[in-house]
Short mmCIF file of C-alpha atoms in Angstrom, two decimals:
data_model
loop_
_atom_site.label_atom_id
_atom_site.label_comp_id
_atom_site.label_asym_id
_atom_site.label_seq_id
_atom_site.Cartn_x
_atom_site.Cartn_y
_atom_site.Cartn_z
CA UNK A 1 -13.61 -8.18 -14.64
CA UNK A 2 -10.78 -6.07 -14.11
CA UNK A 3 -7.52 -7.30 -12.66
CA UNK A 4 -6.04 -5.33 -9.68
CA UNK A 5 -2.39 -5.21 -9.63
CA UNK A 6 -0.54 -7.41 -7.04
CA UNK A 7 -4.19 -8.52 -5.95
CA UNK A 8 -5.35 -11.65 -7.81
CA UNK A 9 -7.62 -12.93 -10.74
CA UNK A 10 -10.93 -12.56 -9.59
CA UNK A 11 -11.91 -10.58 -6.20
CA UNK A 12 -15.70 -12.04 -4.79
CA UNK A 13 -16.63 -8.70 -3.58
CA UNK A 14 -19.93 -7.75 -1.81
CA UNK A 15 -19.38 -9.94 1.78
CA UNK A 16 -19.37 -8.27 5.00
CA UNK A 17 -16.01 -6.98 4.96
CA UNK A 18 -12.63 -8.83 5.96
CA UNK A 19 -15.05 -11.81 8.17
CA UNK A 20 -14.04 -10.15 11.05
CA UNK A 21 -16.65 -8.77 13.16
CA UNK A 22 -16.63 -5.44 14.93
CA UNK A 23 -17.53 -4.76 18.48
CA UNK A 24 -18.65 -1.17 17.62
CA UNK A 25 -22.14 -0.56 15.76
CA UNK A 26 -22.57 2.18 13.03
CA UNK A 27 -23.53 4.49 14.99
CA UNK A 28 -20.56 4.16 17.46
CA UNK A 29 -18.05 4.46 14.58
CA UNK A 30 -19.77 7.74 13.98
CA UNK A 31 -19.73 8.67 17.38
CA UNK A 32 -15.92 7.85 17.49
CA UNK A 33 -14.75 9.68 14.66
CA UNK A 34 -16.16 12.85 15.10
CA UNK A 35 -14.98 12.66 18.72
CA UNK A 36 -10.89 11.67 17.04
CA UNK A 37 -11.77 13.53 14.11
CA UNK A 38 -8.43 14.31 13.41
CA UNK A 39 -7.41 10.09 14.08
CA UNK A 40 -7.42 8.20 10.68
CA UNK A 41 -7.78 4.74 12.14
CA UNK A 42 -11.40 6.50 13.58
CA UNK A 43 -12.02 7.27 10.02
CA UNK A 44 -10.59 4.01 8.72
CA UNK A 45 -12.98 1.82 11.34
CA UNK A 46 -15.82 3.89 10.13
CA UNK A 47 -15.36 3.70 6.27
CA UNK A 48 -15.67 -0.21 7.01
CA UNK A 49 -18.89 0.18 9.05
CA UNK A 50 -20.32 1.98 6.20
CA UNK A 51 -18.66 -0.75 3.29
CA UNK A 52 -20.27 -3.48 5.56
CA UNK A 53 -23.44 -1.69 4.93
CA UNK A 54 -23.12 -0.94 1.81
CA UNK A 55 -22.87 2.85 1.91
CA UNK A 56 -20.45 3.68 -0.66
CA UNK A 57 -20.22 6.94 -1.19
CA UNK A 58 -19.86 7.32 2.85
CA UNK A 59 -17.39 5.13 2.83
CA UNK A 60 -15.25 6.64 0.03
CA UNK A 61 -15.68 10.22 1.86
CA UNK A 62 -14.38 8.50 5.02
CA UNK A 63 -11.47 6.61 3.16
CA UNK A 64 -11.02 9.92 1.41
CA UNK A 65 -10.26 11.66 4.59
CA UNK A 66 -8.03 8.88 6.26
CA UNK A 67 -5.56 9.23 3.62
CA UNK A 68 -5.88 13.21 3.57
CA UNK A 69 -4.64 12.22 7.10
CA UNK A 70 -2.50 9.62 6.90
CA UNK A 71 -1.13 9.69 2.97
CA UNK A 72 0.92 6.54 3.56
CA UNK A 73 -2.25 4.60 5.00
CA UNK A 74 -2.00 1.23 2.93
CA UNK A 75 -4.84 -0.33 4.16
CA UNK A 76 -7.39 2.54 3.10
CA UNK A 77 -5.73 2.96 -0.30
CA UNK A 78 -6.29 -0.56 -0.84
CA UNK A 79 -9.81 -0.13 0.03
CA UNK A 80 -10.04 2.98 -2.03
CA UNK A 81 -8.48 0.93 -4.90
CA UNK A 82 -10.93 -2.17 -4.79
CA UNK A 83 -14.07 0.40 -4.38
CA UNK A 84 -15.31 -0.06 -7.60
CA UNK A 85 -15.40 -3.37 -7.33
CA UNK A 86 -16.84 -3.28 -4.37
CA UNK A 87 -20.18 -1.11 -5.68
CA UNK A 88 -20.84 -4.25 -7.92
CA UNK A 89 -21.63 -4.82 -11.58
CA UNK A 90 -25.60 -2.67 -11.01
CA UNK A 91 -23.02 0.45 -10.12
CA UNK A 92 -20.53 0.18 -12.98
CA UNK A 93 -23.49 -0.24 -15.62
CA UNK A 94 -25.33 2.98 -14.41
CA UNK A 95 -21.81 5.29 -14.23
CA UNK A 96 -20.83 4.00 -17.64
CA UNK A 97 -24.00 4.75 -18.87
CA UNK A 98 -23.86 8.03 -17.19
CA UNK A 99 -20.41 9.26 -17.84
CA UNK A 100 -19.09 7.10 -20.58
CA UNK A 101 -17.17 4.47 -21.44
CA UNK A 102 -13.93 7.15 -20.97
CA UNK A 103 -15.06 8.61 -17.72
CA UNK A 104 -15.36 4.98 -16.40
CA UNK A 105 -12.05 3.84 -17.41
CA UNK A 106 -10.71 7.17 -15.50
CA UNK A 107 -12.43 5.73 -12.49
CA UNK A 108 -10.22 1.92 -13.08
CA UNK A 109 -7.24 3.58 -13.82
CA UNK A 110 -7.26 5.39 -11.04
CA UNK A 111 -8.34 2.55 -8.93
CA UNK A 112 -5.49 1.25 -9.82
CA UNK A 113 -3.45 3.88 -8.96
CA UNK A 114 -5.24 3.19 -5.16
CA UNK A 115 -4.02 -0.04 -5.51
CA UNK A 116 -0.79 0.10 -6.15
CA UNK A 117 -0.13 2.88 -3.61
CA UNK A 118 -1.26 0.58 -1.02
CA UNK A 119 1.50 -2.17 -1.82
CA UNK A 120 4.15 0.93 -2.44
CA UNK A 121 3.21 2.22 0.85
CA UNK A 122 3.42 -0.99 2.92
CA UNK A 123 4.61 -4.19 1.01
CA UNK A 124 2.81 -6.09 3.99
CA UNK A 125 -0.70 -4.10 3.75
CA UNK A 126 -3.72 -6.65 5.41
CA UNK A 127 -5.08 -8.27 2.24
CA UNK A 128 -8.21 -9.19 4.19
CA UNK A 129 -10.58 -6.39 2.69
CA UNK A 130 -10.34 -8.45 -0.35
CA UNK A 131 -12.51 -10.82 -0.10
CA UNK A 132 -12.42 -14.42 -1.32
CA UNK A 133 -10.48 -15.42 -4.05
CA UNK A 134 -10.93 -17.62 -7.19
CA UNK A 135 -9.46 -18.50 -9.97
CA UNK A 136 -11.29 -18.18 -13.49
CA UNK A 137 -13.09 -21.53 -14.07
CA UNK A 138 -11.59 -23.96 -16.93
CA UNK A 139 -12.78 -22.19 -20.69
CA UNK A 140 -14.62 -23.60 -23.31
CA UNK A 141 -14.81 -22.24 -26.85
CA UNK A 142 -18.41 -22.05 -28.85
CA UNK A 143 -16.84 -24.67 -30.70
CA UNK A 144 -16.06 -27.12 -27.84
CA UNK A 145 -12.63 -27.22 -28.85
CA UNK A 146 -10.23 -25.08 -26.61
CA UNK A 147 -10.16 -25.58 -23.31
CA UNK A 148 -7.99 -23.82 -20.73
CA UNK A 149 -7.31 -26.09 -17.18
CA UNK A 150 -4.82 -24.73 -14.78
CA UNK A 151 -3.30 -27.36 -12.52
CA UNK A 152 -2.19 -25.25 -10.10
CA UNK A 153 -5.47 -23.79 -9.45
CA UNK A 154 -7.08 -25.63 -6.41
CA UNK A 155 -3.37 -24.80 -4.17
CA UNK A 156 -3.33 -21.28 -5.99
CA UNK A 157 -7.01 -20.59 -4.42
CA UNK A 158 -6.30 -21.78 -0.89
CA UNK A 159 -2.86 -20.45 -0.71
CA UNK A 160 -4.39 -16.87 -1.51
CA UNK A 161 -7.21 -16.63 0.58
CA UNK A 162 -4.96 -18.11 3.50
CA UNK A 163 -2.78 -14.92 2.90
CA UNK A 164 -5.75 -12.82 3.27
CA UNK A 165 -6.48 -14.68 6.17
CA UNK A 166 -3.22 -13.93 8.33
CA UNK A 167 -2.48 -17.86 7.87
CA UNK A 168 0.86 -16.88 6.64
CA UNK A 169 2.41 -20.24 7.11
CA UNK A 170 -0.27 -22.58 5.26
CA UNK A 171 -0.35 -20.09 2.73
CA UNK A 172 3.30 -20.39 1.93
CA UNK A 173 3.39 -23.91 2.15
CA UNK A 174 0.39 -23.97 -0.35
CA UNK A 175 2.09 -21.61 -2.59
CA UNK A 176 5.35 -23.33 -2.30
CA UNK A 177 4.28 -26.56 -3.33
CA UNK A 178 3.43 -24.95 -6.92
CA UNK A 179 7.04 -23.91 -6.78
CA UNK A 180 8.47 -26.83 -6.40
CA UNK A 181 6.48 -28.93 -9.09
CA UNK A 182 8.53 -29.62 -12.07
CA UNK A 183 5.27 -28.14 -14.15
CA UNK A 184 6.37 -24.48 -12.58
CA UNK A 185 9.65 -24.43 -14.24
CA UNK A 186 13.01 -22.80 -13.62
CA UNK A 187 12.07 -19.85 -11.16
CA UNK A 188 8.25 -20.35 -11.86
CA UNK A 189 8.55 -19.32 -15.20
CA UNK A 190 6.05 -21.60 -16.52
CA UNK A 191 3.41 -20.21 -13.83
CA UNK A 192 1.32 -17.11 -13.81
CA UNK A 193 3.66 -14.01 -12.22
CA UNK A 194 1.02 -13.58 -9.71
CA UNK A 195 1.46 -16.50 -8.12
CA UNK A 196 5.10 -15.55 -7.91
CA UNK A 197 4.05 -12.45 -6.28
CA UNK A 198 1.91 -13.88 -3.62
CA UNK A 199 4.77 -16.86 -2.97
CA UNK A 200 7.05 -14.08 -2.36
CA UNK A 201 4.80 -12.29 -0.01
CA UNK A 202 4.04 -15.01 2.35
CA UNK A 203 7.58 -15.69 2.27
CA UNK A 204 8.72 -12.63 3.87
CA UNK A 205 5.18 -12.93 5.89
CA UNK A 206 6.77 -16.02 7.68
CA UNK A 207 10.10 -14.54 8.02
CA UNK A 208 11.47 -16.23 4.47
CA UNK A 209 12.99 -13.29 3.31
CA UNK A 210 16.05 -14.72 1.36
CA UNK A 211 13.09 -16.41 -0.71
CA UNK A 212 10.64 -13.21 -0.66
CA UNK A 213 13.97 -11.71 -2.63
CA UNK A 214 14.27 -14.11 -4.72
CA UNK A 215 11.42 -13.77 -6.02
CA UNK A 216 11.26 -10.47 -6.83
CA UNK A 217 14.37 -10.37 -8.57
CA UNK A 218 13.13 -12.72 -10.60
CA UNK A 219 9.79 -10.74 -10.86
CA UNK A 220 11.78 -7.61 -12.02
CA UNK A 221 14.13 -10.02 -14.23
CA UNK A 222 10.88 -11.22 -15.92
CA UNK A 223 9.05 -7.41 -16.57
CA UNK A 224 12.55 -6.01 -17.81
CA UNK A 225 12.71 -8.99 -20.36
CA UNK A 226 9.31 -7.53 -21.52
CA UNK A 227 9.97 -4.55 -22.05
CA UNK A 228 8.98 -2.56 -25.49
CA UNK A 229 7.82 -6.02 -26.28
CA UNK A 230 4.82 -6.01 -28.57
CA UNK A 231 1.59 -8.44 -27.22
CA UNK A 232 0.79 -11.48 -29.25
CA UNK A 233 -3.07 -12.14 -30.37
CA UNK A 234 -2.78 -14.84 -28.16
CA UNK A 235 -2.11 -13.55 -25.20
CA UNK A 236 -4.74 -11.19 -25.87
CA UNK A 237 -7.25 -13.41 -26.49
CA UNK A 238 -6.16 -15.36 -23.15
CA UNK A 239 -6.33 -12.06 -20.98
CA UNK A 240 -10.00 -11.89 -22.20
CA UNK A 241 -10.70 -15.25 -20.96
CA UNK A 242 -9.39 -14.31 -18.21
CA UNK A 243 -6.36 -16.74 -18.01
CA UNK A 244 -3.40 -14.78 -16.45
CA UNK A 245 -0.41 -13.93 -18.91
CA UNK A 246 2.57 -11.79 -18.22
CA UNK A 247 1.06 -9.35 -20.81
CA UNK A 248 1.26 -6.10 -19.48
CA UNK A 249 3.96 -6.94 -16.87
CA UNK A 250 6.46 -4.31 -18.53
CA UNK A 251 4.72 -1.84 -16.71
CA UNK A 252 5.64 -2.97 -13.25
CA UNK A 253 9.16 -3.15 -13.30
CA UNK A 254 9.83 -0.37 -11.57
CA UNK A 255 7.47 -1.16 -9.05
CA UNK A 256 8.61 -4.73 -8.12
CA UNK A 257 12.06 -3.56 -7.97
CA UNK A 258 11.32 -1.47 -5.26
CA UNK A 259 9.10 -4.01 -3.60
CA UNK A 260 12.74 -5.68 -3.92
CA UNK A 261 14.92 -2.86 -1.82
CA UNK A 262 12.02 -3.00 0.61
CA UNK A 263 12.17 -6.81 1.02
CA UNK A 264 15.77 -6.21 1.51
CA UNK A 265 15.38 -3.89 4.23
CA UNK A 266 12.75 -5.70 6.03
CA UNK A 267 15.25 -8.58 5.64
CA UNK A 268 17.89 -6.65 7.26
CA UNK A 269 20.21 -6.03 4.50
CA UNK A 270 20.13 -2.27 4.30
CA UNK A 271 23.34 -1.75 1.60
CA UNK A 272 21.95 -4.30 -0.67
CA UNK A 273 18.53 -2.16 -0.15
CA UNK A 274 20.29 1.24 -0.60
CA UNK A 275 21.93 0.23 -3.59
CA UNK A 276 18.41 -0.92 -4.91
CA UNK A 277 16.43 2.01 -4.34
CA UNK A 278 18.83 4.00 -5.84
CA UNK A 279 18.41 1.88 -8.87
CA UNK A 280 14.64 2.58 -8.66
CA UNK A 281 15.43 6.07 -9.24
CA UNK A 282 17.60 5.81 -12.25
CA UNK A 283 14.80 4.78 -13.96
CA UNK A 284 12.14 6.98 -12.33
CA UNK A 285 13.40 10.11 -10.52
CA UNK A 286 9.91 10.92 -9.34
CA UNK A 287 9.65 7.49 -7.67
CA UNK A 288 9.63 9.52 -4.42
CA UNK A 289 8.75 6.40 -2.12
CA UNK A 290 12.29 5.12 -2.98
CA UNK A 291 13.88 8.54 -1.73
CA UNK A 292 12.25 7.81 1.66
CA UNK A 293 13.18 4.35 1.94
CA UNK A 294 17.14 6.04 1.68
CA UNK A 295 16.45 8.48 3.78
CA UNK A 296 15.97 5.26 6.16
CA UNK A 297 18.72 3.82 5.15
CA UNK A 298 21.16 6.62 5.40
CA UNK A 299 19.47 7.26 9.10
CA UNK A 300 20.30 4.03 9.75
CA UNK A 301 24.02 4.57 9.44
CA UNK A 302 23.68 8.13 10.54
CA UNK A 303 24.61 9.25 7.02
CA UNK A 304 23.04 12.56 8.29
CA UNK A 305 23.45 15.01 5.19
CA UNK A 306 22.33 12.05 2.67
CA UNK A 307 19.59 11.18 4.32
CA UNK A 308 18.34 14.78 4.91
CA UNK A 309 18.51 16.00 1.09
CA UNK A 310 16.81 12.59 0.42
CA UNK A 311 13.88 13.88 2.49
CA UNK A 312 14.10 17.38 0.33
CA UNK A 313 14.19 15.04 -2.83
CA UNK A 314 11.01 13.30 -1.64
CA UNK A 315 9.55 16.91 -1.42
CA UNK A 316 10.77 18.06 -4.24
CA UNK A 317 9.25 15.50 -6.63
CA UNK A 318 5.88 15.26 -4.36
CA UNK A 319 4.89 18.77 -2.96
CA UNK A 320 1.11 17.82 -2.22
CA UNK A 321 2.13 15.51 0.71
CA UNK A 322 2.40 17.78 3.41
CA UNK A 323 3.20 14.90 5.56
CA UNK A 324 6.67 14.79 3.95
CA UNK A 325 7.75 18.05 5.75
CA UNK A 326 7.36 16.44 9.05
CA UNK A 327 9.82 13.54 8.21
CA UNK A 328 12.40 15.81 7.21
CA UNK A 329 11.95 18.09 10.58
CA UNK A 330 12.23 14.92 12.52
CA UNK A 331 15.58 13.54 10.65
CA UNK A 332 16.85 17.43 10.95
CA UNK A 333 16.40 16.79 14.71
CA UNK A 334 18.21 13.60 14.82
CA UNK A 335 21.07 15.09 12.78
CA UNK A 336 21.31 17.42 15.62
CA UNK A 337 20.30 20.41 13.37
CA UNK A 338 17.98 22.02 15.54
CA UNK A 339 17.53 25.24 14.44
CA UNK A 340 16.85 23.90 10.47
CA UNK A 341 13.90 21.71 12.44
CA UNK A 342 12.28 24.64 14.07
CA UNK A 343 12.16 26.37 10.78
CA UNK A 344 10.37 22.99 8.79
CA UNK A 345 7.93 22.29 11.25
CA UNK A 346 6.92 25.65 11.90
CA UNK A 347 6.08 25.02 7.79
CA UNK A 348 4.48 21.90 8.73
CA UNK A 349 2.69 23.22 11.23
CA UNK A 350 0.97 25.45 8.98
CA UNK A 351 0.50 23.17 5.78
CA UNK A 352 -0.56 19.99 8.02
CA UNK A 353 -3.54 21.27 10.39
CA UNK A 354 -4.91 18.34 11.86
CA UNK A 355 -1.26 16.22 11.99
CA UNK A 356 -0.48 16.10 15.65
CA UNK A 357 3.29 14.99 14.85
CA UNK A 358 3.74 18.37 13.49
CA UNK A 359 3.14 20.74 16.58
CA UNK A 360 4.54 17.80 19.07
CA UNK A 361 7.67 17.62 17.19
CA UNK A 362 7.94 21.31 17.25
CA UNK A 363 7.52 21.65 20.75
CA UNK A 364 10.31 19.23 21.81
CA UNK A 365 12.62 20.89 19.41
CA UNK A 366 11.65 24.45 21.08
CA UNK A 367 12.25 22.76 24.50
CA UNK A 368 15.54 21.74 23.15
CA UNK A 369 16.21 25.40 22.18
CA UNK A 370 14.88 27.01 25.38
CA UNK A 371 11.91 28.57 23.17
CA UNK A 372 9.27 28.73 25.68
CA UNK A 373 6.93 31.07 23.67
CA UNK A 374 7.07 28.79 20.59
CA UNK A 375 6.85 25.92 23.23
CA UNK A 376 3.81 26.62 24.80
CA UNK A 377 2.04 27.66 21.44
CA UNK A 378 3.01 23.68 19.82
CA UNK A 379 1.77 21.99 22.62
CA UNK A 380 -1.23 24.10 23.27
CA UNK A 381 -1.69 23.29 19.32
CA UNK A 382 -1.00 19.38 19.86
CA UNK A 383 -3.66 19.31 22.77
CA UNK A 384 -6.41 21.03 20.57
CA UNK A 385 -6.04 18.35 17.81
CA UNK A 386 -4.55 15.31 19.54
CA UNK A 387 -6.90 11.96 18.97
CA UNK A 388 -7.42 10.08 22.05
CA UNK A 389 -4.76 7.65 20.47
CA UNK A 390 -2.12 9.62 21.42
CA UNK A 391 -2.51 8.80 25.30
CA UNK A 392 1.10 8.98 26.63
CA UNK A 393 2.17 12.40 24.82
CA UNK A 394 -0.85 13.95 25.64
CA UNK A 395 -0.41 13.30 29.22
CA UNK A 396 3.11 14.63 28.12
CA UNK A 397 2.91 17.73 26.91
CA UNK A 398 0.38 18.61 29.43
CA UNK A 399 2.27 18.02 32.27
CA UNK A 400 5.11 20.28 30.43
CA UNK A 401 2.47 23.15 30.11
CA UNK A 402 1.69 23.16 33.96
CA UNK A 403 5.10 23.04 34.87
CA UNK A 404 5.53 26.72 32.47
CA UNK A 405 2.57 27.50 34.69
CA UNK A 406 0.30 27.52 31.50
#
């Protein structure tokens, strides 16, 4: 079975999703998001309704369109990365048989992709779609001979499917107790990386972030050290068995680095995290996520002209997220550049149809300008596309219409 990054050994897929129940039926969820078609929690709540049923396809199409929506929604990336799980081993024979052992591995790989999206786009995304979690069972050889224990396994299994569970603080103390056996090692080195990973999430879960770092520095410590390293047959042979190795973990560095500037900055250390994320981009200039994480930073110290070309950097390397357009009209607002705003979000406007934050943006920077034509146009636009979620600015910009007597 294939291993999802950051997510574990061995998903048990195929349950009614998360174990927590709904008060909406199917057909509600329907009802819902056609009504807030343009909401992608609506489409979110009904891609589960569908996975609980076991509707696949419908449930991809509706995961599909909450990320066309929302293209930093962790949760449905997740979901969208774990889908082919999900179908089951009866759905992966038929589309390899169908397509190909190539056009199947295209499907993995860029499941993977899903996945790792999901933990780039929110470091804390709800691990509950997951499922249970277990670890491999002890191997035998045909021979009798080898045989492959794990003593950390039974604390490893509860301390996981805690953290899918919200029980943040059992699960840490689970996890930390394989930390601090002598049989872990300096730093955990003598323990799987994944268990690392998860020890480091529930610590900054619980509000442990000077752990959570350390962690990941070590994480990223540990990937660099592999890197253009070739793999032994024997950690081969143990990845078949399905015994985690750090084989492979070269290819994350990057990745846990910037989960490191983002535990920084959830931590409250922004120039430790600045200094960070600029390191993620020395090694990957199209590691766009890490431009918007400055662009936060720089905000934050109302570093106005560094944080606005890192929003045109995070276009620049990623043109097919419209989305990114309306962050940079919104930091060109708070820099007090109003007239560089108007001109962006009338391009967001156009490029992002269905994004209410586009046209309601607009319209308070054309109230700001004393542009009542362009005014009433955005929030006439908002109104026609706002989901029901938006409560408070619809009532908003409607009152602001009858006052200009529209």
């Amino acid at each position: 079975m294939r291993i999802v990054f950051a997510v574990g050994l061995v998903m048990v897929m195929g349950r009614p999703l998360w174990g927590v129940q709904r008060a909406l039926s199917l057909e509600q969820l329907q009802a819902k998001a056609v009504a807030d078609s343009n909401d992608p929690v609506a489409h979110y709540q009904l891609a589960m309704g569908y996975w609980d049923k076991k509707r696949w396809d419908d449930a991809e199409r509706s995961l599909q369109v909450a990320t066309s929506l929302s293209p930093s929604y962790a949760e449905a990336w997740l979901a969208l990365g774990i889908l082919p799980e999900a179908r089951g081993e009866g759905w992966q024979r038929s589309f390899r048989h169908d397509h190909g052992d190539a056009g199947f591995d295209s499907v993995m790989q860029q499941a993977e992709l899903f996945s790792r999206r999901a933990f780039l786009s929110n470091p804390m995304v709800d691990l509950a779609i997951l499922g249970r979690f277990r670890v491999p069972p002890p191997v035998v050889t045909a021979d009798g001979r080898m045989r492959v224990y794990r003593w950390w396994q039974g604390d490893f299994e509860k301390g996981v499917n805690n953290l899918r569970q919200s029980n943040n603080e059992v699960a840490y103390q689970q996890l930390e107790k394989i930390l601090s056996d002598e049989r872990a090692g300096n730093d955990g080195a003598s323990i799987p990386w994944m268990i690392l990973w998860h020890h480091g999430i529930a610590s900054a879960r619980t509000g442990r972030f000077e752990n959570a770092i350390r962690d990941f520095a070590y994480l990223t410590g540990r990937a660099r050290a592999r890197e253009g390293r070739e793999i032994d047959r024997g950690e081969v042979f143990l990845t078949m068995l399905g015994v985690q190795t750090d084989a492979g973990l070269d290819a994350h560095t990057n990745e846990f680095r910037y989960m490191l500037g983002m535990l920084y900055f959830l931590g409250g250390s922004l120039p430790e995290a600045t200094a960070v994320f600029q390191r993620v981009l020395e090694f990957d200039v199209g590691f766009y996520q890490a431009n918007i994480q400055l662009a936060r930073m720089y905000e934050a110290r109302q570093m106005w002209d560094a944080a606005i070309q890192e929003r045109r950097n995070a276009i620049a390397t990623n043109p097919d997220d419209p989305s990114l357009l309306i962050d940079l009209g919104a930091t060109l607002v708070r820099a007090g550049k109003l007239d560089e705003a108007g001109e962006t979000l009338e391009q967001a406007v156009a490029m992002t149809p269905r994004d209410p934050r586009a046209p309601f943006t607009q319209a308070l920077v054309a109230q700001q300008r004393s542009d009542t034509a362009t005014m009433k146009t955005a929030y006439s636009h908002f109104l026609s596309i706002a989901p029901s979620s938006w409560g408070s600015q619809i009532t908003d910009a409607r009152a602001r219409l009858a006052a200009l007597g529209h």
